[in-house]
Coordinates of C-alpha atoms in Angstrom, one line a residue:
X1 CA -30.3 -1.3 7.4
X2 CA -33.6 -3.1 8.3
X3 CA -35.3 -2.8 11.5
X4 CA -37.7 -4.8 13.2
X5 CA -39.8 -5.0 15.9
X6 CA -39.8 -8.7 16.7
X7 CA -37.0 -11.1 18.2
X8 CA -36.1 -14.0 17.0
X9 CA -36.8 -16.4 20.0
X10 CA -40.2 -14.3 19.9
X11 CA -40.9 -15.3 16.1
X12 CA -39.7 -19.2 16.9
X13 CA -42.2 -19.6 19.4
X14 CA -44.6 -18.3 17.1
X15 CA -44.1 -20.7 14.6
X16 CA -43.7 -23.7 16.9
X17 CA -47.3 -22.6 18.5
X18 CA -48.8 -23.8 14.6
X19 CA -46.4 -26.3 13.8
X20 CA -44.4 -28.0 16.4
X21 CA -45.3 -31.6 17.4
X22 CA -46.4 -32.3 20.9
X23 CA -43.4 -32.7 23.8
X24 CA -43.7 -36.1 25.6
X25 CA -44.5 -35.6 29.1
X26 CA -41.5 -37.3 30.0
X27 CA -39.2 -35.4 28.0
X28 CA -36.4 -34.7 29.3
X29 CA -35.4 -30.9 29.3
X30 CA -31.3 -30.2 30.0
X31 CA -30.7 -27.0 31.6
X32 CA -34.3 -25.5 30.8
X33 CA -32.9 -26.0 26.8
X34 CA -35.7 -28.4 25.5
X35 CA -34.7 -29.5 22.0
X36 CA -37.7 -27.9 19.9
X37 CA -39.0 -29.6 16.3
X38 CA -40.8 -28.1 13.2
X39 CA -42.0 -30.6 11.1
X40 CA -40.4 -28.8 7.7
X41 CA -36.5 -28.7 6.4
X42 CA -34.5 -25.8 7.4
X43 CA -34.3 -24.1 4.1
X44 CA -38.2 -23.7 4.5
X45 CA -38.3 -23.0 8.1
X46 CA -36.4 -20.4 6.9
X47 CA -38.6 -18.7 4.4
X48 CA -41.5 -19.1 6.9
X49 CA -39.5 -17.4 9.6
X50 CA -38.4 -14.4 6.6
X51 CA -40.7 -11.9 8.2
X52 CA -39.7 -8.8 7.4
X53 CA -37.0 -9.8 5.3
X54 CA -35.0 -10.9 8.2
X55 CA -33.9 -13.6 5.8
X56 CA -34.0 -12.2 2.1
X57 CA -30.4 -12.2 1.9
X58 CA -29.0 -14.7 3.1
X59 CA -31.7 -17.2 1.3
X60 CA -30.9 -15.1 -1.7
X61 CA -27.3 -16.0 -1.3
X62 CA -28.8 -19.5 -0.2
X63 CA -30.3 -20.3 -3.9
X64 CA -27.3 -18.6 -5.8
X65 CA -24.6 -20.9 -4.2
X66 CA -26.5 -23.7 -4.7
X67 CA -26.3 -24.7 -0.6
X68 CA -30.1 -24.6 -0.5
X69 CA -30.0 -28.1 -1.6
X70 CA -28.3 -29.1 1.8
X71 CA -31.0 -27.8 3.7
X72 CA -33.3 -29.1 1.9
X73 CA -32.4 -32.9 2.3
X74 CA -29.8 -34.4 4.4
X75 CA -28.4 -33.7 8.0
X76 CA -26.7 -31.0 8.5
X77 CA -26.5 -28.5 11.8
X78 CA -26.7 -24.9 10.3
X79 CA -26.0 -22.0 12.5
X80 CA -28.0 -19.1 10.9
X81 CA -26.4 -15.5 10.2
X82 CA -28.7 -12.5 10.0
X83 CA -29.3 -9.9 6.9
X84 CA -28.0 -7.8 9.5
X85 CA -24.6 -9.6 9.6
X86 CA -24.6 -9.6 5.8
X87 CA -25.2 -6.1 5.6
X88 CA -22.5 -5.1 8.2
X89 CA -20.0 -7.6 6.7
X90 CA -20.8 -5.5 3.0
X91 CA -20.5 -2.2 4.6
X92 CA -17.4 -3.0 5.9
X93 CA -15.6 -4.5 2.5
X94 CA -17.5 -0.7 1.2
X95 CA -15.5 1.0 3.6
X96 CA -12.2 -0.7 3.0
X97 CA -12.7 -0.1 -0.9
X98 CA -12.9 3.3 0.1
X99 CA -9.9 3.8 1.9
X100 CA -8.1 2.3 -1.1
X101 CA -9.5 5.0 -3.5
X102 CA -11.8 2.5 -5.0
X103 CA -15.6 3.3 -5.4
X104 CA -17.5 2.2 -1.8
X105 CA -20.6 0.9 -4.3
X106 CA -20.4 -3.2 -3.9
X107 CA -23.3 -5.2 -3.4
X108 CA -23.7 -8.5 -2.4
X109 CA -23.6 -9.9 -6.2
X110 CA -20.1 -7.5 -6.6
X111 CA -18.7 -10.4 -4.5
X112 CA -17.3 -13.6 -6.4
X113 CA -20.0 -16.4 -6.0
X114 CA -17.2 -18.7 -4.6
X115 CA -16.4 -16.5 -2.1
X116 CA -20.2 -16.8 -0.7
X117 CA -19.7 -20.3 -1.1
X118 CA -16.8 -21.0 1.0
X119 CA -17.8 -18.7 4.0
X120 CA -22.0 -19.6 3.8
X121 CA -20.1 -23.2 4.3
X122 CA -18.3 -22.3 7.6
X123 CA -21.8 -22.0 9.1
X124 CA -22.7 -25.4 7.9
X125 CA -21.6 -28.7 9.8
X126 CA -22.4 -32.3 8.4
X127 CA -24.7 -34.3 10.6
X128 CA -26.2 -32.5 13.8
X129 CA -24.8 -30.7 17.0
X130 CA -27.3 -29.5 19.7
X131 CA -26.7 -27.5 23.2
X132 CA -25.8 -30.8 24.7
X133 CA -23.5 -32.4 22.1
X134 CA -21.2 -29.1 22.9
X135 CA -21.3 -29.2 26.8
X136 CA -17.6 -29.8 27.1
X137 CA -15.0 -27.5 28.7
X138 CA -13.3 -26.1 25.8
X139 CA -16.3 -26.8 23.4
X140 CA -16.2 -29.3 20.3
X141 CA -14.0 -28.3 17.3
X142 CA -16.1 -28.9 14.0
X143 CA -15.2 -29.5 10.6
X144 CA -16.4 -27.5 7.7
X145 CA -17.7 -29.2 4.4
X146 CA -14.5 -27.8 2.7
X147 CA -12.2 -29.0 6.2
X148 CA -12.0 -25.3 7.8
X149 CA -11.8 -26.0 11.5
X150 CA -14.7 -24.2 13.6
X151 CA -15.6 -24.5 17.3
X152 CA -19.1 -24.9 19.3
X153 CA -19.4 -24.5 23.1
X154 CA -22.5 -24.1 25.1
X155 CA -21.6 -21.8 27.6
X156 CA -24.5 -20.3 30.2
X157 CA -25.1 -16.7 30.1
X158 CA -25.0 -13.5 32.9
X159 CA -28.6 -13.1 34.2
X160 CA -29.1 -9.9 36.7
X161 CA -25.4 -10.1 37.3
X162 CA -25.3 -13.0 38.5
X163 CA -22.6 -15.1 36.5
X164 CA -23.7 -18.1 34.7
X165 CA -27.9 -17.4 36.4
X166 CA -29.1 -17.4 32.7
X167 CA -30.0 -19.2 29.6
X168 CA -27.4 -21.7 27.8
X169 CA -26.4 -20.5 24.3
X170 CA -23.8 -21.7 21.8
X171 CA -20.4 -20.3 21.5
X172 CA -19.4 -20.9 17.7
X173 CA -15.6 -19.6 16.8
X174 CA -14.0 -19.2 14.0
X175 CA -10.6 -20.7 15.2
X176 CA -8.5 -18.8 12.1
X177 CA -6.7 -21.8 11.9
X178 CA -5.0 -21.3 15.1
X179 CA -5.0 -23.3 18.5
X180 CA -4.2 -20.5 20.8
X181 CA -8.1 -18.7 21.4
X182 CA -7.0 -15.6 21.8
X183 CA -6.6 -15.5 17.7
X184 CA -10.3 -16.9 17.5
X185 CA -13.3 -14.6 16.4
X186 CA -16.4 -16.0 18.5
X187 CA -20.4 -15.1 18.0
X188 CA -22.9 -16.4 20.2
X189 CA -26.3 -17.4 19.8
X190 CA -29.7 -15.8 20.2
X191 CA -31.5 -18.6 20.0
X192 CA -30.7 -22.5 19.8
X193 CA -31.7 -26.2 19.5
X194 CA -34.2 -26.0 16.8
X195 CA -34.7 -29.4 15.1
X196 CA -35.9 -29.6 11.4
X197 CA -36.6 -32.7 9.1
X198 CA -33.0 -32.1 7.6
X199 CA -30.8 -31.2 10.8
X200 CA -30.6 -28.2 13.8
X201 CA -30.9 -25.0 13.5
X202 CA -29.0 -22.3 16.1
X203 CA -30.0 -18.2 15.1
X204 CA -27.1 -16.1 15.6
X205 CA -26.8 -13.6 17.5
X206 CA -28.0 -9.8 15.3
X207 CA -24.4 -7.9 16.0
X208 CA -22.2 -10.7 14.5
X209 CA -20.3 -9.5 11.2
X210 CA -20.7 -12.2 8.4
X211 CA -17.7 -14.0 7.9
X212 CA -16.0 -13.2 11.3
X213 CA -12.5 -11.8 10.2
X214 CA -12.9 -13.8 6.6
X215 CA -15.0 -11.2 4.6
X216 CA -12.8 -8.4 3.7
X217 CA -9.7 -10.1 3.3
X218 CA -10.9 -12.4 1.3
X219 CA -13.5 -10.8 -1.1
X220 CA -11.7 -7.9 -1.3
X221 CA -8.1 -8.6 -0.8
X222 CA -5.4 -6.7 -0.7
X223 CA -3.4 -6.5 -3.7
X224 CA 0.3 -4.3 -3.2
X225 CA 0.1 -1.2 -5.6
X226 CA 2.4 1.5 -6.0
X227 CA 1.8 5.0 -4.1
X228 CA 1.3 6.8 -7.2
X229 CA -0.9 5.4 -10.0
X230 CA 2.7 4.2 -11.9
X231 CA 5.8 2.5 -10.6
X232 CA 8.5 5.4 -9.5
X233 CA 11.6 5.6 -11.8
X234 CA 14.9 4.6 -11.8
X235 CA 17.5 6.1 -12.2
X236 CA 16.1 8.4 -9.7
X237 CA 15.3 8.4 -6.2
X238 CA 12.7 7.4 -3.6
X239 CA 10.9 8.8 -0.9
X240 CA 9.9 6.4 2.3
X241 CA 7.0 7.9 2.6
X242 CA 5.6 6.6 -0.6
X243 CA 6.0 2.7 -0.2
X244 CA 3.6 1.0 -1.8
X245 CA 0.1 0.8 -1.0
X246 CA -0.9 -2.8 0.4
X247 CA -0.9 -2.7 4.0
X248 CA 1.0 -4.4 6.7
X249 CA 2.6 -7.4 5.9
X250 CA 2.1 -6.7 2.4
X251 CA 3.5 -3.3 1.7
X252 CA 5.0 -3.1 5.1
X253 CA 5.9 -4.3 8.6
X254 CA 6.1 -2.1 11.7
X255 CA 6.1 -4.0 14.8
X256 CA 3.8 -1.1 16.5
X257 CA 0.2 -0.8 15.1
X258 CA 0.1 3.0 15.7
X259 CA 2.4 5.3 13.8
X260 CA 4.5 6.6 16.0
X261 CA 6.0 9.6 13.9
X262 CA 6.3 13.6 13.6
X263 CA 4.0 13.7 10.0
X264 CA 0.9 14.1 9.6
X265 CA 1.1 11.6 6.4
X266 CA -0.5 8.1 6.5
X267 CA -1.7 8.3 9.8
X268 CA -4.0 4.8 9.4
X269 CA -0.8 2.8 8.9
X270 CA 1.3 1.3 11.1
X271 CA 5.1 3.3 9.6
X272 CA 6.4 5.8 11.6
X273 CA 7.4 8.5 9.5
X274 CA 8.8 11.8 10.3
X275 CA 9.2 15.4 9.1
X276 CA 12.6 15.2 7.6
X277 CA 15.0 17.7 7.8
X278 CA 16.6 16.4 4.1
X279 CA 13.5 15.1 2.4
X280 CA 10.0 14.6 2.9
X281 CA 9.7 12.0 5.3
X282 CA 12.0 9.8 7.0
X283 CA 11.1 6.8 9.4
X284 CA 11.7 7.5 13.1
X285 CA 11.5 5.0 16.2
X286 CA 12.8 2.5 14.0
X287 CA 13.1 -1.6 15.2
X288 CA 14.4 -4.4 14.2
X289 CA 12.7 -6.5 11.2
X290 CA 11.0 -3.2 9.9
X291 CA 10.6 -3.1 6.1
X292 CA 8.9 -1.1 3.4
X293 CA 8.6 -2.1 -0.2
X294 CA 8.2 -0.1 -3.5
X295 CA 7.2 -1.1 -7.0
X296 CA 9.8 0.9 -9.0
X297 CA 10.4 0.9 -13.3
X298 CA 14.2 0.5 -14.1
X299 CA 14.7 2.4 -17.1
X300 CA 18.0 1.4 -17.9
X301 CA 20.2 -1.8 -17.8
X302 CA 23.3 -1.0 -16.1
X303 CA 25.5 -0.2 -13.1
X304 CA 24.7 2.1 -10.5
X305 CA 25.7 3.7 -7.8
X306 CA 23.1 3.1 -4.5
X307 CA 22.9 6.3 -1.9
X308 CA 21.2 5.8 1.3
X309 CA 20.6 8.6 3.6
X310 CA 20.9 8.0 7.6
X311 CA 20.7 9.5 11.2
X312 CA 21.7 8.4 14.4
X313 CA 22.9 9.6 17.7
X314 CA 24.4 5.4 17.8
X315 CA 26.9 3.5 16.2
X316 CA 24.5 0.1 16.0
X317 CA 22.1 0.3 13.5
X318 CA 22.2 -1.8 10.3
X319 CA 19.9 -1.9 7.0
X320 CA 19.9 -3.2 3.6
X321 CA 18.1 -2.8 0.3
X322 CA 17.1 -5.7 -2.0
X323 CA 15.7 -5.8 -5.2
X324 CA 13.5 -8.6 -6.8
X325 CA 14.7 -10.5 -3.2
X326 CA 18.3 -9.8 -4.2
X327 CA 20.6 -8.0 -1.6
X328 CA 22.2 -5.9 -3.9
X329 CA 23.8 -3.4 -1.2
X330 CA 24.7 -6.1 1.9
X331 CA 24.4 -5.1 5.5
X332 CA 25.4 -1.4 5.5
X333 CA 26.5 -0.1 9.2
X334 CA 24.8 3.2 10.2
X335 CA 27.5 5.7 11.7
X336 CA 26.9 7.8 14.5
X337 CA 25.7 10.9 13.4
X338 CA 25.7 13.3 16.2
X339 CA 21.4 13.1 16.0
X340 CA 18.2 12.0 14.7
X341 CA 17.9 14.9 11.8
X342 CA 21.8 14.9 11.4
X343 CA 22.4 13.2 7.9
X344 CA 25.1 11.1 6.1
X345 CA 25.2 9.6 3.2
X346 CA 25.9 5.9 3.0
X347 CA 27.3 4.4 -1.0
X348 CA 27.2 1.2 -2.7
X349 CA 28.9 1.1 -6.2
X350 CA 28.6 -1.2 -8.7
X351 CA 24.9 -2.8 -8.8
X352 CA 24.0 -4.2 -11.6
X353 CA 20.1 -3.3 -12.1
X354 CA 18.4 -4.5 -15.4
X355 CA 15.3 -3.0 -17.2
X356 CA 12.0 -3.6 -16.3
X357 CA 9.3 -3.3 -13.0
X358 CA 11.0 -4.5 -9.6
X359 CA 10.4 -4.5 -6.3
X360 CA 12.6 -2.7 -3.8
X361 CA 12.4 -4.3 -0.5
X362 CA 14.3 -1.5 2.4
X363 CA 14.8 -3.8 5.4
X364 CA 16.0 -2.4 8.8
X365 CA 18.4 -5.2 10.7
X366 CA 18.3 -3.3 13.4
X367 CA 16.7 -0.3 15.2
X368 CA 17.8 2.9 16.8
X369 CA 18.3 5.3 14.0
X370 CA 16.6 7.2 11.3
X371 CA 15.9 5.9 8.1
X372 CA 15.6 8.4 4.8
X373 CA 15.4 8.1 1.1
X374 CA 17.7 6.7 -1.1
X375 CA 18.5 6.4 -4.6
X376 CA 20.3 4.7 -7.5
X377 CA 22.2 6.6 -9.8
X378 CA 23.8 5.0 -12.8
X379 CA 27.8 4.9 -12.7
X380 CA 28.1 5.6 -16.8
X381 CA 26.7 8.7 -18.6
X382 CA 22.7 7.9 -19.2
X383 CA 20.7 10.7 -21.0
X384 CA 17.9 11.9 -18.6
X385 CA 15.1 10.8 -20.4
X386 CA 16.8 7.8 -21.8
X387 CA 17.3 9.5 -25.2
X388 CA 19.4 12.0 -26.2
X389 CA 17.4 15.6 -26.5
X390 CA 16.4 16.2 -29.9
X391 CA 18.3 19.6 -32.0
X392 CA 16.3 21.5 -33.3
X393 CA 14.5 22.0 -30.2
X394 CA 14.8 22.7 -26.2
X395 CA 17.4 21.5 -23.9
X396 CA 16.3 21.6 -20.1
X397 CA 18.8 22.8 -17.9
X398 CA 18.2 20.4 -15.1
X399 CA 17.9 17.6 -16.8
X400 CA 21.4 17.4 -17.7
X401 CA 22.3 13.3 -18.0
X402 CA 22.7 11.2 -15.1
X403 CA 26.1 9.9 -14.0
X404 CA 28.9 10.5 -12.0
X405 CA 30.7 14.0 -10.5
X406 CA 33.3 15.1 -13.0
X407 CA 31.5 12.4 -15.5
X408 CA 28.3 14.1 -16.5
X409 CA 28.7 17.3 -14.1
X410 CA 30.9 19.3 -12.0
X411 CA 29.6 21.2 -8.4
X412 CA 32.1 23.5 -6.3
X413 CA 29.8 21.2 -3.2
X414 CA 27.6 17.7 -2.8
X415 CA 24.2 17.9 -3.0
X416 CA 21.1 19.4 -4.2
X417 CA 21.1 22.4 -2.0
X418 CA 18.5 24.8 -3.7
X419 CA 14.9 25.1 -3.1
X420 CA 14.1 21.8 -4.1
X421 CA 16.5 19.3 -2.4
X422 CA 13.6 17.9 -1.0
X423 CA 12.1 16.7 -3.7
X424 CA 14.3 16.9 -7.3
X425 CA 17.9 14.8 -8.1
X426 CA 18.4 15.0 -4.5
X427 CA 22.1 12.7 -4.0
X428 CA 23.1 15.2 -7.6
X429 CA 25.5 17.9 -7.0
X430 CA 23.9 21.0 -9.2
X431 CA 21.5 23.2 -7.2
X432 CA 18.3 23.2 -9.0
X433 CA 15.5 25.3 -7.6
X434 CA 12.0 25.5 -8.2
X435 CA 11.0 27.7 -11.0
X436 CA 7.5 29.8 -10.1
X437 CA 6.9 30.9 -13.2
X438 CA 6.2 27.3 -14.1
X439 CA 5.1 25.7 -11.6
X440 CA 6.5 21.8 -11.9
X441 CA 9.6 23.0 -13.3
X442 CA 13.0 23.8 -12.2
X443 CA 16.4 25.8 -13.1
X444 CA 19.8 25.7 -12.2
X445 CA 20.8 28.0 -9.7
X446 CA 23.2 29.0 -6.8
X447 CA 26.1 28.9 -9.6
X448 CA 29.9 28.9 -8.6
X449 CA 32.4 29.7 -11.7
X450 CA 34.0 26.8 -13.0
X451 CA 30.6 24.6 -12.4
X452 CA 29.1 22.6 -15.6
X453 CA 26.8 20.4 -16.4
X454 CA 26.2 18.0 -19.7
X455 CA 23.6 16.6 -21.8
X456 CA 23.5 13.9 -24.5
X457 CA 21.8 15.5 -28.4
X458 CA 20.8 14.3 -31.4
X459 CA 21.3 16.9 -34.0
X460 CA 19.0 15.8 -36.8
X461 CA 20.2 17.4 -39.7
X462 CA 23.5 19.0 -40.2
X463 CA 23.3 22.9 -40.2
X464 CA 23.4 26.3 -38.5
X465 CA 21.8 27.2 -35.5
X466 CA 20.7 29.9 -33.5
X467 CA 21.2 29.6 -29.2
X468 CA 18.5 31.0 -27.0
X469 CA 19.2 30.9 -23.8
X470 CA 16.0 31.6 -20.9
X471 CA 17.7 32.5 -17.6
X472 CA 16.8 34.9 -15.0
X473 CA 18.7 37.3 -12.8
X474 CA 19.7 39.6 -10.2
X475 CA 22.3 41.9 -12.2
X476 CA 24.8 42.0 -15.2
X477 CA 27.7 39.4 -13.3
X478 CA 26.5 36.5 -14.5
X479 CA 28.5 34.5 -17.8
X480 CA 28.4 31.2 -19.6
X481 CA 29.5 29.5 -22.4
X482 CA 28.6 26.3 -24.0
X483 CA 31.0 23.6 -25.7
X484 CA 30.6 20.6 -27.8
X485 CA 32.2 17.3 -27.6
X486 CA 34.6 19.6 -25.5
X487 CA 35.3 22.1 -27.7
X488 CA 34.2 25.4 -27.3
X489 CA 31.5 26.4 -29.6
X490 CA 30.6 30.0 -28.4
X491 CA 32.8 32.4 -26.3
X492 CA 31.8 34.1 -23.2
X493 CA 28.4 35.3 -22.8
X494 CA 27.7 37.6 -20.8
X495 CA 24.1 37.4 -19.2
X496 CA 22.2 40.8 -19.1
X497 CA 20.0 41.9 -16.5
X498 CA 16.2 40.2 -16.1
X499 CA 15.0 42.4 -13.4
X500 CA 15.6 39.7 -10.5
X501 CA 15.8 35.7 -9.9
X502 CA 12.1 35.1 -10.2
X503 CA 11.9 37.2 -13.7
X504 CA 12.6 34.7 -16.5
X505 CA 13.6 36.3 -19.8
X506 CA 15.3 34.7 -23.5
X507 CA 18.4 36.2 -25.1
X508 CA 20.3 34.9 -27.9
X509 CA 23.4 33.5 -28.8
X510 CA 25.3 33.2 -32.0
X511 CA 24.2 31.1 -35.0
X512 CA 26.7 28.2 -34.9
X513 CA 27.0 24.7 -36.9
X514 CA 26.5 21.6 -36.1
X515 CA 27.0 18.3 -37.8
X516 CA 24.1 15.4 -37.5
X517 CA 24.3 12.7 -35.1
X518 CA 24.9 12.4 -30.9
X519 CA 27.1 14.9 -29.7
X520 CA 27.8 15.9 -26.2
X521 CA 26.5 19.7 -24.9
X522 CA 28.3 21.0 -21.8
X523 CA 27.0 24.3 -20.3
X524 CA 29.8 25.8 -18.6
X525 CA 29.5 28.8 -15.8
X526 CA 32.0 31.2 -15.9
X527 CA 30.9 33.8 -13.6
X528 CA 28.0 33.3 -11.2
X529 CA 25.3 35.6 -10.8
X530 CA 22.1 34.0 -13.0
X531 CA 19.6 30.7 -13.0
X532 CA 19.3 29.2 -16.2
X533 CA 15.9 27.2 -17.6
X534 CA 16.4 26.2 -20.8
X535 CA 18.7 26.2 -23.6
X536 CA 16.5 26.3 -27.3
X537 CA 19.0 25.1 -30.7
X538 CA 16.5 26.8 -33.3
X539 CA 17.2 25.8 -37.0
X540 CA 18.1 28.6 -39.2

């Protein structure tokens, strides 16, 4: 940023000592505020005040909106911002484009040329306003070339703390469009009354920001985005923590500015999130009218089932979800829990979702109770990547097809309750945990005899195949066997030894036929003891 040496009442009288017309002798001088002349328009006394550069910008920004031309001719009272103003009012938009994970690099031709013009305008007033004009109690409100409402008030400044003992300067407000002041933004200025050929000039005061509150919001605005750099999926489920990027009002509303919560996660926004005993995050001190939204991708067109996870030591607490402004689960009751971290699950069956990118608004009707994630699973068999696994070739043993219990799998207990309940088909029965030895991945563990779990294939060609199965674990117990379309296709394997849970190995199966087209796999456990990866169908 510039510095100089010089003020600006300093540099007026300077150039009124060379160019100012004589003052009558019987002038008339209100409140020691003499109305001052220079004998040029105020677009040049500008340039011949640019010492330094005090002015490079802003007559820059002058020439390029084409508002030079009304201070060239015409009447108009102009109340002067500083490069300095300009250049904190960039920094700032810099800084917010930096928080949002966009390059902090703007300059002042980044900005659209309109946006320049509508703001440069709310320093502009047709016709001309001096110190005196504005001596009224709650000032003058002044209209805007475009009709933005502004106010002026001369107001008489502190002086060796003595209260109203020094000069008169103008109080110019940018009312927001609001009558109640306390939503105004106000500057004052440094040095006023200055008449030109073409109107009155008032220098603002170094310190002000261009734009008052304007400049960010409107050059930069905020545009609601989701957490990730792609919508999260559906079927699936969703973690409050990752609303939407956007901010408040436009992402989210929390009727505290601070967050409030446990985690240490999106600490500059106003959602209090906790550390969640099931799940990432959940939101804690919870009031009424809350909300979060989420830009989710539907994958399939369908019904589901909605879960909703909640805590509360209170039997008051309401919410509901809507998608694309549709209340698709009504106003679900929260039960009393027994605590704050102690969880139930809350079900909605039968909404119909359809294909495409949605927004999910969670709204809280109440408060007094903890909020967590929640999902929507579809209520018919869906293959997990919305197309049958292809034979030949590798068969995931997590990602067995969504659905119901009993439809698409069978677990002895409810819930995710392996290693990675926090974060992988969390409202899902089968235990899937983590896999180290490839990191991202997981496998079915924590088996109970009788358990199973299903997958939709597409056997390309007819023919014999050889099964591979890569598993891992801690002794010899451990047997499976697989069926197809409900009929058995191997017998009982018995899984050998891998030298522990975290030592992943292959063995093989039989060779056994299959015709082409979709068929149904279904793993089936029938003695627990081993964690299971991946199933391979290799061609023979």
């Amino acid at each position: 940023m510039k510095k100089f040496s010089f003020s600006i009442p300093v540099l007026i009288a300077g150039l009124m000592a060379a160019t100012f017309s004589c003052v009558k002798k019987n002038e008339e001088f209100r409140d020691m505020q003499p109305i001052r002349e220079v004998k040029m328009s105020t677009y040049d006394f500008l340039k011949s005040a640019n010492k330094g550069g005090l002015y490079d910008t802003l007559i820059y920004l002058l020439d390029k909106t084409g508002l030079a031309d009304k201070l060239k001719s015409g009447k108009v009272t102009f109340f002067v911002p500083q490069d300095f103003s300009i250049a904190a009012a960039m920094y700032d938009i810099n800084f917010t484009r930096e928080k949002r994970g966009d390059p902090g690099n703007w300059t002042v031709d980044s900005v659209r040329l309109g946006i320049w013009d509508t703001l440069l305008s709310r320093y502009m007033l047709e016709g001309t306003y001096d110190l005196d004009t504005l001596r009224y109690a709650d000032g003058m409100n002044l209209v805007t070339p475009y009709g933005y409402e502004m106010n002026g008030k001369a107001i008489i400044t502190t002086a060796s703390g003595i209260e109203n003992g020094g000069s008169m300067v103008i109080q110019y407000s940018d009312k927001n469009e609001s009558r109640i002041m306390k939503n105004w933004v106000m500057t004052t200025t440094e040095a006023a009354n200055l008449k030109t050929t073409t109107g009155v000039v008032h220098m603002l005061e170094p310190k002000h920001i261009f734009g008052f509150s304007s400049f960010t919001r409107m050059g930069y605005p905020p545009v609601r985005r989701p957490y990730f750099s792609q919508p999260m999926g559906i079927p699936g489920h969703i973690e409050l923590g990752y609303y939407d990027h956007g901010g408040e009002g436009l992402a989210y509303h929390d009727n505290e500015i601070a967050a409030k919560g446990t985690a240490n996660f999106r600490k500059d926004e106003g959602v209090d999130l906790d550390n969640c005993t099931e799940g990432l995050y959940n939101t804690g001190y919870t009031n009424i009218n809350e909300w979060l939204k989420f830009t989710v991708k539907i994958n399939w067109t369908g019904k589901y089932r909605l879960y909703v996870k909640v805590a509360s030591p209170n039997d008051h607490g309401r919410l509901r979800i809507e998608v694309n402004d549709v209340n698709v689960s009504g106003s679900l009751a929260v039960p009393k829990s027994g605590g704050y971290q102690t969880w139930r699950t809350l079900t909605v069956p039968g909404v119909q979702l359809t294909e495409g990118v949605a927004t999910i608004y969670h709204f809280l009707e109440t408060g007094g109770y903890n909020a967590g994630r929640f999902a929507f699973i579809p209520e018919e068999r869906v293959p997990y990547n919305m197309q049958p696994a292809s034979v030949p070739g590798e068969i995931f043993a997590t990602e067995f097809d969504f659905g119901l219990p009993g439809q698409t799998y069978f677990d002895s207990d409810e819930g995710n309750k392996s290693n990675s309940k926090a974060e992988y088909r969390v409202f899902e029965g089968p235990d899937c945990e983590k896999n180290a030895t490839v990191p991202g991945t997981y496998s079915l563990s924590h088996g109970v005899k009788g358990e199973w779990t299903s997958y939709s294939i597409d056997v390309k060609q007819e023919g014999d195949y050889k099964i591979s199965f890569n598993y891992s674990s801690g002794g010899t117990a451990g047997k499976l066997h697989l069926e197809l379309d409900d009929v058995a296709i191997t017998g009982s394997l018995s899984v050998p030894a891998s030298g522990g849970y975290g030592v992943y190995k292959d063995f093989d199966g039989p060779v056994v036929h299959l015709t082409a087209g979709r068929h149904i796999l279904k793993h089936v456990i029938d003695n627990a003891g081993y964690n299971l990866y991946k199933i391979k169908l290799i061609a023979q």
